[in-house]
């Protein structure tokens, strides 16, 4: 048994200072993933700084149509927020399809952005894993990889990003604000969720002691017509094989605006910009939806075990967009 000291912070500055003071300390929010990793000896901090008393729980719709989500707002709280359900229904749907009701009541939004991959080799401290021990190898590439990524992979890691709501937020162009030793910062999702490349152990750009405070969602009027589709092996409490966050606006049968992001297939929440570009101005018909998905998935690098995800993702995109146009396949 490893001793871990515990501190409960009452102010943001105090929490940040407490973590900075000890390089072996971590923030503790909902703890729904972190406690598991402590038990599995994947994380081995010397001290936990509990931040649950910090005033970061607000969910606020702004006059310009944007949204501010406090980092400590619970998943269930955000999903039930009237302003989220009205302006960004895909966010509410993604949250309600993630985890279990018990976990959604406990897990924080900031913690959701920081959750670690579900790769079994990462969580097995006896298996080589470049994400857990840099340079040790990737067991998944030649091992069990049915649930792993096909987009954004590298020779060093093919783990899939596990979050549902991050996929919806990626489609909306959300930003993550932080406070820390370098002052206040703001990151786009592309800046925040790093591709594995040669350094899969580095999943985000945060410094030690840098704390997520707010998730900002810009005004996206087409999000009022949006959906989140999740394909999984069982109906509840399961991670996505493939998911699609989609928002669509039409004019005279043509795609006037579109937002698409994919989950379950990427090493980070995957904004499908190539598919969006293909669809803009095109007739909103299933053939074009499928071709747009194929354009996006052309960069896929599947293993023999997860090659099915390429076609599954294409079909899921067609289904999601078809639902928004009233012609589900």
CSV table of C-alpha atoms in Angstrom, one decimal:
chain,number,residue,atom,x,y,z
A,1,UNK,CA,0.0,0.0,0.0
A,2,UNK,CA,1.3,3.4,-0.9
A,3,UNK,CA,0.7,6.4,1.4
A,4,UNK,CA,-1.0,9.4,-0.3
A,5,UNK,CA,-1.6,12.6,1.5
A,6,UNK,CA,-4.8,14.5,1.0
A,7,UNK,CA,-5.6,18.3,1.0
A,8,UNK,CA,-9.0,19.9,0.3
A,9,UNK,CA,-8.6,23.4,-1.3
A,10,UNK,CA,-11.0,26.2,-0.8
A,11,UNK,CA,-9.7,28.6,-3.5
A,12,UNK,CA,-8.5,28.2,-7.1
A,13,UNK,CA,-5.2,30.0,-6.4
A,14,UNK,CA,-4.6,27.9,-3.3
A,15,UNK,CA,-5.3,24.7,-5.2
A,16,UNK,CA,-2.9,25.6,-7.9
A,17,UNK,CA,-0.2,26.6,-5.4
A,18,UNK,CA,-0.6,23.3,-3.5
A,19,UNK,CA,-0.1,21.2,-6.7
A,20,UNK,CA,2.8,23.4,-7.9
A,21,UNK,CA,4.6,23.0,-4.6
A,22,UNK,CA,4.9,19.2,-5.0
A,23,UNK,CA,5.8,17.7,-8.4
A,24,UNK,CA,4.2,14.4,-7.2
A,25,UNK,CA,0.8,15.9,-6.5
A,26,UNK,CA,-2.4,15.8,-8.6
A,27,UNK,CA,-5.8,17.6,-8.6
A,28,UNK,CA,-8.7,15.4,-7.5
A,29,UNK,CA,-12.2,16.3,-8.9
A,30,UNK,CA,-14.9,13.7,-9.4
A,31,UNK,CA,-12.3,11.0,-9.3
A,32,UNK,CA,-14.4,8.5,-11.4
A,33,UNK,CA,-11.4,7.6,-13.6
A,34,UNK,CA,-8.5,8.8,-11.4
A,35,UNK,CA,-9.4,6.5,-8.4
A,36,UNK,CA,-9.4,3.5,-10.8
A,37,UNK,CA,-6.0,4.4,-12.0
A,38,UNK,CA,-4.7,4.8,-8.5
A,39,UNK,CA,-5.9,1.3,-7.7
A,40,UNK,CA,-4.3,-0.1,-10.8
A,41,UNK,CA,-1.0,1.6,-10.0
A,42,UNK,CA,-1.1,3.5,-13.3
A,43,UNK,CA,-1.0,6.8,-11.4
A,44,UNK,CA,1.2,7.1,-8.4
A,45,UNK,CA,0.9,10.6,-6.9
A,46,UNK,CA,2.3,11.4,-3.4
A,47,UNK,CA,-0.5,13.9,-2.7
A,48,UNK,CA,-4.0,14.6,-3.9
A,49,UNK,CA,-5.4,18.2,-3.8
A,50,UNK,CA,-9.2,18.0,-3.7
A,51,UNK,CA,-10.8,20.8,-5.7
A,52,UNK,CA,-14.4,20.0,-5.3
A,53,UNK,CA,-15.1,23.1,-3.1
A,54,UNK,CA,-13.9,25.5,-5.8
A,55,UNK,CA,-16.5,27.8,-7.3
A,56,UNK,CA,-16.4,26.3,-10.8
A,57,UNK,CA,-19.8,24.6,-11.1
A,58,UNK,CA,-21.7,27.1,-13.2
A,59,UNK,CA,-23.5,26.4,-16.5
A,60,UNK,CA,-24.4,29.7,-18.0
A,61,UNK,CA,-25.9,30.7,-21.3
A,62,UNK,CA,-24.5,34.0,-22.5
A,63,UNK,CA,-26.5,36.8,-24.3
A,64,UNK,CA,-24.6,36.2,-27.5
A,65,UNK,CA,-25.7,32.6,-27.6
A,66,UNK,CA,-22.5,31.1,-26.3
A,67,UNK,CA,-22.2,28.8,-23.3
A,68,UNK,CA,-19.8,28.7,-20.3
A,69,UNK,CA,-19.4,25.4,-18.4
A,70,UNK,CA,-17.6,25.4,-15.1
A,71,UNK,CA,-14.9,22.7,-14.9
A,72,UNK,CA,-16.6,21.2,-11.8
A,73,UNK,CA,-20.1,21.1,-13.3
A,74,UNK,CA,-21.2,17.5,-13.2
A,75,UNK,CA,-22.1,15.7,-16.4
A,76,UNK,CA,-25.7,15.1,-15.3
A,77,UNK,CA,-26.0,18.8,-14.3
A,78,UNK,CA,-24.9,20.0,-17.8
A,79,UNK,CA,-27.1,17.4,-19.6
A,80,UNK,CA,-30.2,18.6,-17.7
A,81,UNK,CA,-29.5,22.3,-18.2
A,82,UNK,CA,-32.3,24.0,-20.1
A,83,UNK,CA,-30.0,26.2,-22.0
A,84,UNK,CA,-27.8,23.3,-23.1
A,85,UNK,CA,-30.8,21.3,-24.2
A,86,UNK,CA,-32.2,24.2,-26.2
A,87,UNK,CA,-29.1,25.6,-27.8
A,88,UNK,CA,-26.8,22.5,-28.0
A,89,UNK,CA,-28.9,19.3,-27.9
A,90,UNK,CA,-26.0,17.2,-29.2
A,91,UNK,CA,-24.1,18.1,-26.0
A,92,UNK,CA,-27.0,16.9,-23.8
A,93,UNK,CA,-27.4,13.7,-25.9
A,94,UNK,CA,-23.7,12.9,-25.8
A,95,UNK,CA,-23.6,13.3,-22.0
A,96,UNK,CA,-26.7,11.1,-21.5
A,97,UNK,CA,-25.1,8.4,-23.6
A,98,UNK,CA,-21.9,8.5,-21.7
A,99,UNK,CA,-21.1,6.3,-18.6
A,100,UNK,CA,-23.7,5.3,-16.1
A,101,UNK,CA,-26.2,7.5,-14.2
A,102,UNK,CA,-24.1,7.1,-11.1
A,103,UNK,CA,-20.9,8.2,-12.9
A,104,UNK,CA,-22.6,11.1,-14.6
A,105,UNK,CA,-23.8,12.4,-11.2
A,106,UNK,CA,-20.2,12.4,-9.9
A,107,UNK,CA,-17.9,13.1,-12.9
A,108,UNK,CA,-16.9,16.7,-13.6
A,109,UNK,CA,-16.7,18.3,-17.1
A,110,UNK,CA,-13.1,19.3,-16.6
A,111,UNK,CA,-12.2,15.7,-15.5
A,112,UNK,CA,-14.0,14.4,-18.6
A,113,UNK,CA,-11.6,16.4,-20.7
A,114,UNK,CA,-8.7,14.9,-18.8
A,115,UNK,CA,-9.8,11.3,-18.7
A,116,UNK,CA,-7.3,8.7,-19.8
A,117,UNK,CA,-7.7,6.1,-22.5
A,118,UNK,CA,-9.5,2.9,-22.0
A,119,UNK,CA,-6.8,0.8,-23.7
A,120,UNK,CA,-6.4,-2.4,-21.6
A,121,UNK,CA,-2.7,-2.4,-22.1
A,122,UNK,CA,-2.4,1.1,-20.6
A,123,UNK,CA,-4.3,0.0,-17.5
A,124,UNK,CA,-2.3,-3.2,-17.1
A,125,UNK,CA,0.9,-2.2,-15.4
A,126,UNK,CA,2.6,-5.4,-16.6
A,127,UNK,CA,2.2,-4.7,-20.3
A,128,UNK,CA,4.4,-2.5,-22.5
A,129,UNK,CA,2.7,0.8,-23.2
A,130,UNK,CA,4.4,3.9,-24.6
A,131,UNK,CA,1.7,6.1,-23.1
A,132,UNK,CA,2.3,4.8,-19.6
A,133,UNK,CA,6.1,4.1,-19.9
A,134,UNK,CA,7.7,5.9,-22.9
A,135,UNK,CA,9.8,3.7,-25.1
A,136,UNK,CA,8.4,0.5,-23.8
A,137,UNK,CA,6.4,-0.3,-26.9
A,138,UNK,CA,2.7,-0.5,-27.9
A,139,UNK,CA,1.1,-3.9,-27.1
A,140,UNK,CA,-2.1,-3.0,-28.9
A,141,UNK,CA,-0.7,-2.7,-32.4
A,142,UNK,CA,0.0,-6.5,-32.5
A,143,UNK,CA,-2.5,-7.3,-29.8
A,144,UNK,CA,-6.2,-6.9,-29.1
A,145,UNK,CA,-7.2,-3.8,-30.9
A,146,UNK,CA,-10.9,-4.1,-31.8
A,147,UNK,CA,-11.8,-0.9,-29.9
A,148,UNK,CA,-8.8,1.1,-30.9
A,149,UNK,CA,-8.4,4.1,-33.2
A,150,UNK,CA,-8.1,4.2,-37.0
A,151,UNK,CA,-7.5,8.0,-37.3
A,152,UNK,CA,-4.6,10.0,-35.9
A,153,UNK,CA,-2.6,6.9,-34.9
A,154,UNK,CA,1.1,6.6,-34.8
A,155,UNK,CA,3.6,3.7,-34.7
A,156,UNK,CA,3.8,4.3,-30.9
A,157,UNK,CA,0.1,4.4,-29.9
A,158,UNK,CA,-3.3,3.6,-31.3
A,159,UNK,CA,-5.5,4.2,-28.2
A,160,UNK,CA,-8.9,5.8,-28.8
A,161,UNK,CA,-10.0,8.9,-26.9
A,162,UNK,CA,-12.9,7.7,-24.7
A,163,UNK,CA,-15.0,10.8,-24.2
A,164,UNK,CA,-18.5,11.3,-25.7
A,165,UNK,CA,-19.1,14.9,-24.8
A,166,UNK,CA,-15.7,15.9,-26.0
A,167,UNK,CA,-16.8,14.8,-29.5
A,168,UNK,CA,-19.8,17.0,-29.4
A,169,UNK,CA,-17.8,19.9,-28.1
A,170,UNK,CA,-15.2,19.4,-30.8
A,171,UNK,CA,-17.9,19.7,-33.5
A,172,UNK,CA,-18.9,23.0,-31.9
A,173,UNK,CA,-15.4,24.5,-31.8
A,174,UNK,CA,-15.3,24.7,-28.0
A,175,UNK,CA,-12.3,26.1,-26.1
A,176,UNK,CA,-10.8,25.1,-22.8
A,177,UNK,CA,-9.7,27.9,-20.4
A,178,UNK,CA,-7.1,27.2,-17.7
A,179,UNK,CA,-5.3,29.0,-14.8
A,180,UNK,CA,-1.8,28.0,-13.7
A,181,UNK,CA,1.8,28.9,-13.2
A,182,UNK,CA,1.8,30.5,-16.6
A,183,UNK,CA,-1.3,32.6,-16.0
A,184,UNK,CA,-4.6,32.3,-17.8
A,185,UNK,CA,-4.7,30.4,-21.0
A,186,UNK,CA,-7.2,29.3,-23.7
A,187,UNK,CA,-6.9,26.3,-25.9
A,188,UNK,CA,-8.8,25.1,-29.0
A,189,UNK,CA,-9.6,21.4,-28.9
A,190,UNK,CA,-6.9,20.8,-31.6
A,191,UNK,CA,-4.4,22.5,-29.4
A,192,UNK,CA,-5.6,20.7,-26.2
A,193,UNK,CA,-5.9,17.1,-27.4
A,194,UNK,CA,-2.5,16.1,-28.7
A,195,UNK,CA,-2.0,13.4,-31.4
A,196,UNK,CA,0.2,10.6,-30.1
A,197,UNK,CA,3.0,11.0,-32.6
A,198,UNK,CA,6.3,10.1,-31.1
A,199,UNK,CA,5.3,11.2,-27.6
A,200,UNK,CA,2.0,9.4,-26.7
A,201,UNK,CA,2.6,9.9,-23.0
A,202,UNK,CA,2.0,13.6,-23.6
A,203,UNK,CA,-1.8,13.8,-24.1
A,204,UNK,CA,-2.3,17.6,-23.5
A,205,UNK,CA,-0.2,20.7,-23.3
A,206,UNK,CA,-0.9,21.5,-19.6
A,207,UNK,CA,1.9,22.4,-17.2
A,208,UNK,CA,2.1,20.8,-13.8
A,209,UNK,CA,-0.4,22.8,-11.6
A,210,UNK,CA,-2.3,24.2,-14.6
A,211,UNK,CA,-6.1,23.7,-13.9
A,212,UNK,CA,-9.0,23.7,-16.2
A,213,UNK,CA,-11.5,26.3,-15.1
A,214,UNK,CA,-14.1,26.8,-17.8
A,215,UNK,CA,-15.2,25.2,-21.1
A,216,UNK,CA,-16.4,27.8,-23.6
A,217,UNK,CA,-18.8,26.9,-26.3
A,218,UNK,CA,-19.2,29.6,-29.0
A,219,UNK,CA,-22.6,30.6,-30.4
A,220,UNK,CA,-23.4,28.0,-33.1
A,221,UNK,CA,-26.9,28.6,-34.3
A,222,UNK,CA,-27.1,25.4,-36.4
A,223,UNK,CA,-26.5,23.4,-33.2
A,224,UNK,CA,-30.2,23.8,-32.4
A,225,UNK,CA,-30.6,21.2,-35.1
A,226,UNK,CA,-28.1,18.6,-34.1
A,227,UNK,CA,-27.7,15.1,-32.8
A,228,UNK,CA,-25.3,12.6,-31.3
A,229,UNK,CA,-25.3,9.0,-32.5
A,230,UNK,CA,-23.4,6.4,-30.6
A,231,UNK,CA,-22.8,2.9,-31.8
A,232,UNK,CA,-21.7,0.4,-29.1
A,233,UNK,CA,-21.7,-3.3,-28.3
A,234,UNK,CA,-24.4,-3.0,-25.6
A,235,UNK,CA,-27.1,-0.4,-24.9
A,236,UNK,CA,-25.8,1.1,-21.6
A,237,UNK,CA,-22.5,1.9,-19.9
A,238,UNK,CA,-20.3,1.1,-22.8
A,239,UNK,CA,-17.7,3.1,-24.8
A,240,UNK,CA,-18.4,3.9,-28.4
A,241,UNK,CA,-17.2,1.8,-31.2
A,242,UNK,CA,-18.2,4.7,-33.4
A,243,UNK,CA,-20.0,7.9,-32.6
A,244,UNK,CA,-21.0,11.0,-34.6
A,245,UNK,CA,-21.8,14.5,-33.5
A,246,UNK,CA,-23.6,16.3,-36.2
A,247,UNK,CA,-25.3,19.7,-36.8
A,248,UNK,CA,-26.8,20.8,-40.1
A,249,UNK,CA,-28.4,23.7,-41.8
A,250,UNK,CA,-30.1,23.5,-45.3
A,251,UNK,CA,-31.2,26.0,-47.9
A,252,UNK,CA,-33.2,24.8,-50.9
A,253,UNK,CA,-32.0,21.2,-50.3
A,254,UNK,CA,-28.3,22.2,-50.2
A,255,UNK,CA,-26.0,22.1,-47.2
A,256,UNK,CA,-25.7,25.7,-46.0
A,257,UNK,CA,-23.6,24.8,-42.9
A,258,UNK,CA,-22.5,21.6,-41.2
A,259,UNK,CA,-20.6,20.5,-38.2
A,260,UNK,CA,-19.3,16.9,-37.8
A,261,UNK,CA,-17.0,15.1,-35.4
A,262,UNK,CA,-16.3,11.5,-34.8
A,263,UNK,CA,-15.7,9.4,-31.6
A,264,UNK,CA,-14.5,5.9,-31.1
A,265,UNK,CA,-12.2,6.1,-34.2
A,266,UNK,CA,-9.7,8.8,-33.4
A,267,UNK,CA,-6.9,9.2,-30.9
A,268,UNK,CA,-8.5,12.5,-30.0
A,269,UNK,CA,-12.1,13.8,-30.5
A,270,UNK,CA,-12.1,13.9,-34.3
A,271,UNK,CA,-13.4,17.0,-36.0
A,272,UNK,CA,-14.3,15.8,-39.5
A,273,UNK,CA,-13.2,18.9,-41.4
A,274,UNK,CA,-12.7,17.1,-44.8
A,275,UNK,CA,-16.2,15.7,-44.7
A,276,UNK,CA,-17.6,19.2,-43.7
A,277,UNK,CA,-15.7,20.7,-46.7
A,278,UNK,CA,-17.1,18.1,-49.1
A,279,UNK,CA,-20.7,18.7,-47.9
A,280,UNK,CA,-20.8,22.5,-48.0
A,281,UNK,CA,-23.0,23.5,-50.9
A,282,UNK,CA,-23.8,19.9,-51.9
A,283,UNK,CA,-27.3,18.4,-52.2
A,284,UNK,CA,-28.3,16.9,-48.8
A,285,UNK,CA,-28.7,13.4,-50.0
A,286,UNK,CA,-27.5,10.1,-48.6
A,287,UNK,CA,-25.1,9.5,-51.4
A,288,UNK,CA,-23.2,12.7,-50.6
A,289,UNK,CA,-23.3,11.9,-46.9
A,290,UNK,CA,-21.6,8.6,-47.5
A,291,UNK,CA,-19.1,10.1,-49.9
A,292,UNK,CA,-18.2,12.8,-47.4
A,293,UNK,CA,-17.6,10.1,-44.7
A,294,UNK,CA,-15.4,8.2,-47.1
A,295,UNK,CA,-13.4,11.4,-47.8
A,296,UNK,CA,-12.8,11.7,-44.1
A,297,UNK,CA,-12.0,8.1,-43.5
A,298,UNK,CA,-9.6,7.9,-46.4
A,299,UNK,CA,-6.8,8.6,-43.9
A,300,UNK,CA,-7.8,5.7,-41.7
A,301,UNK,CA,-5.0,3.2,-40.7
A,302,UNK,CA,-6.9,0.3,-39.2
A,303,UNK,CA,-5.6,-3.0,-37.8
A,304,UNK,CA,-7.0,-6.3,-38.9
A,305,UNK,CA,-9.2,-6.3,-35.8
A,306,UNK,CA,-10.8,-2.9,-36.1
A,307,UNK,CA,-11.0,-2.5,-39.9
A,308,UNK,CA,-14.8,-2.8,-39.6
A,309,UNK,CA,-14.8,0.7,-38.0
A,310,UNK,CA,-14.1,2.4,-41.3
A,311,UNK,CA,-17.4,1.2,-42.9
A,312,UNK,CA,-19.2,1.5,-39.6
A,313,UNK,CA,-18.2,5.1,-39.3
A,314,UNK,CA,-19.3,5.9,-42.8
A,315,UNK,CA,-22.7,4.3,-42.1
A,316,UNK,CA,-23.0,6.2,-38.8
A,317,UNK,CA,-22.4,9.5,-40.5
A,318,UNK,CA,-25.1,8.8,-43.1
A,319,UNK,CA,-27.5,7.8,-40.3
A,320,UNK,CA,-26.8,10.9,-38.2
A,321,UNK,CA,-27.1,13.3,-41.1
A,322,UNK,CA,-30.1,11.5,-42.4
A,323,UNK,CA,-31.8,11.9,-39.1
A,324,UNK,CA,-31.3,15.6,-39.2
A,325,UNK,CA,-32.7,15.8,-42.8
A,326,UNK,CA,-35.7,13.6,-41.9
A,327,UNK,CA,-34.5,10.7,-44.1
A,328,UNK,CA,-32.7,8.2,-41.8
A,329,UNK,CA,-31.2,5.2,-43.7
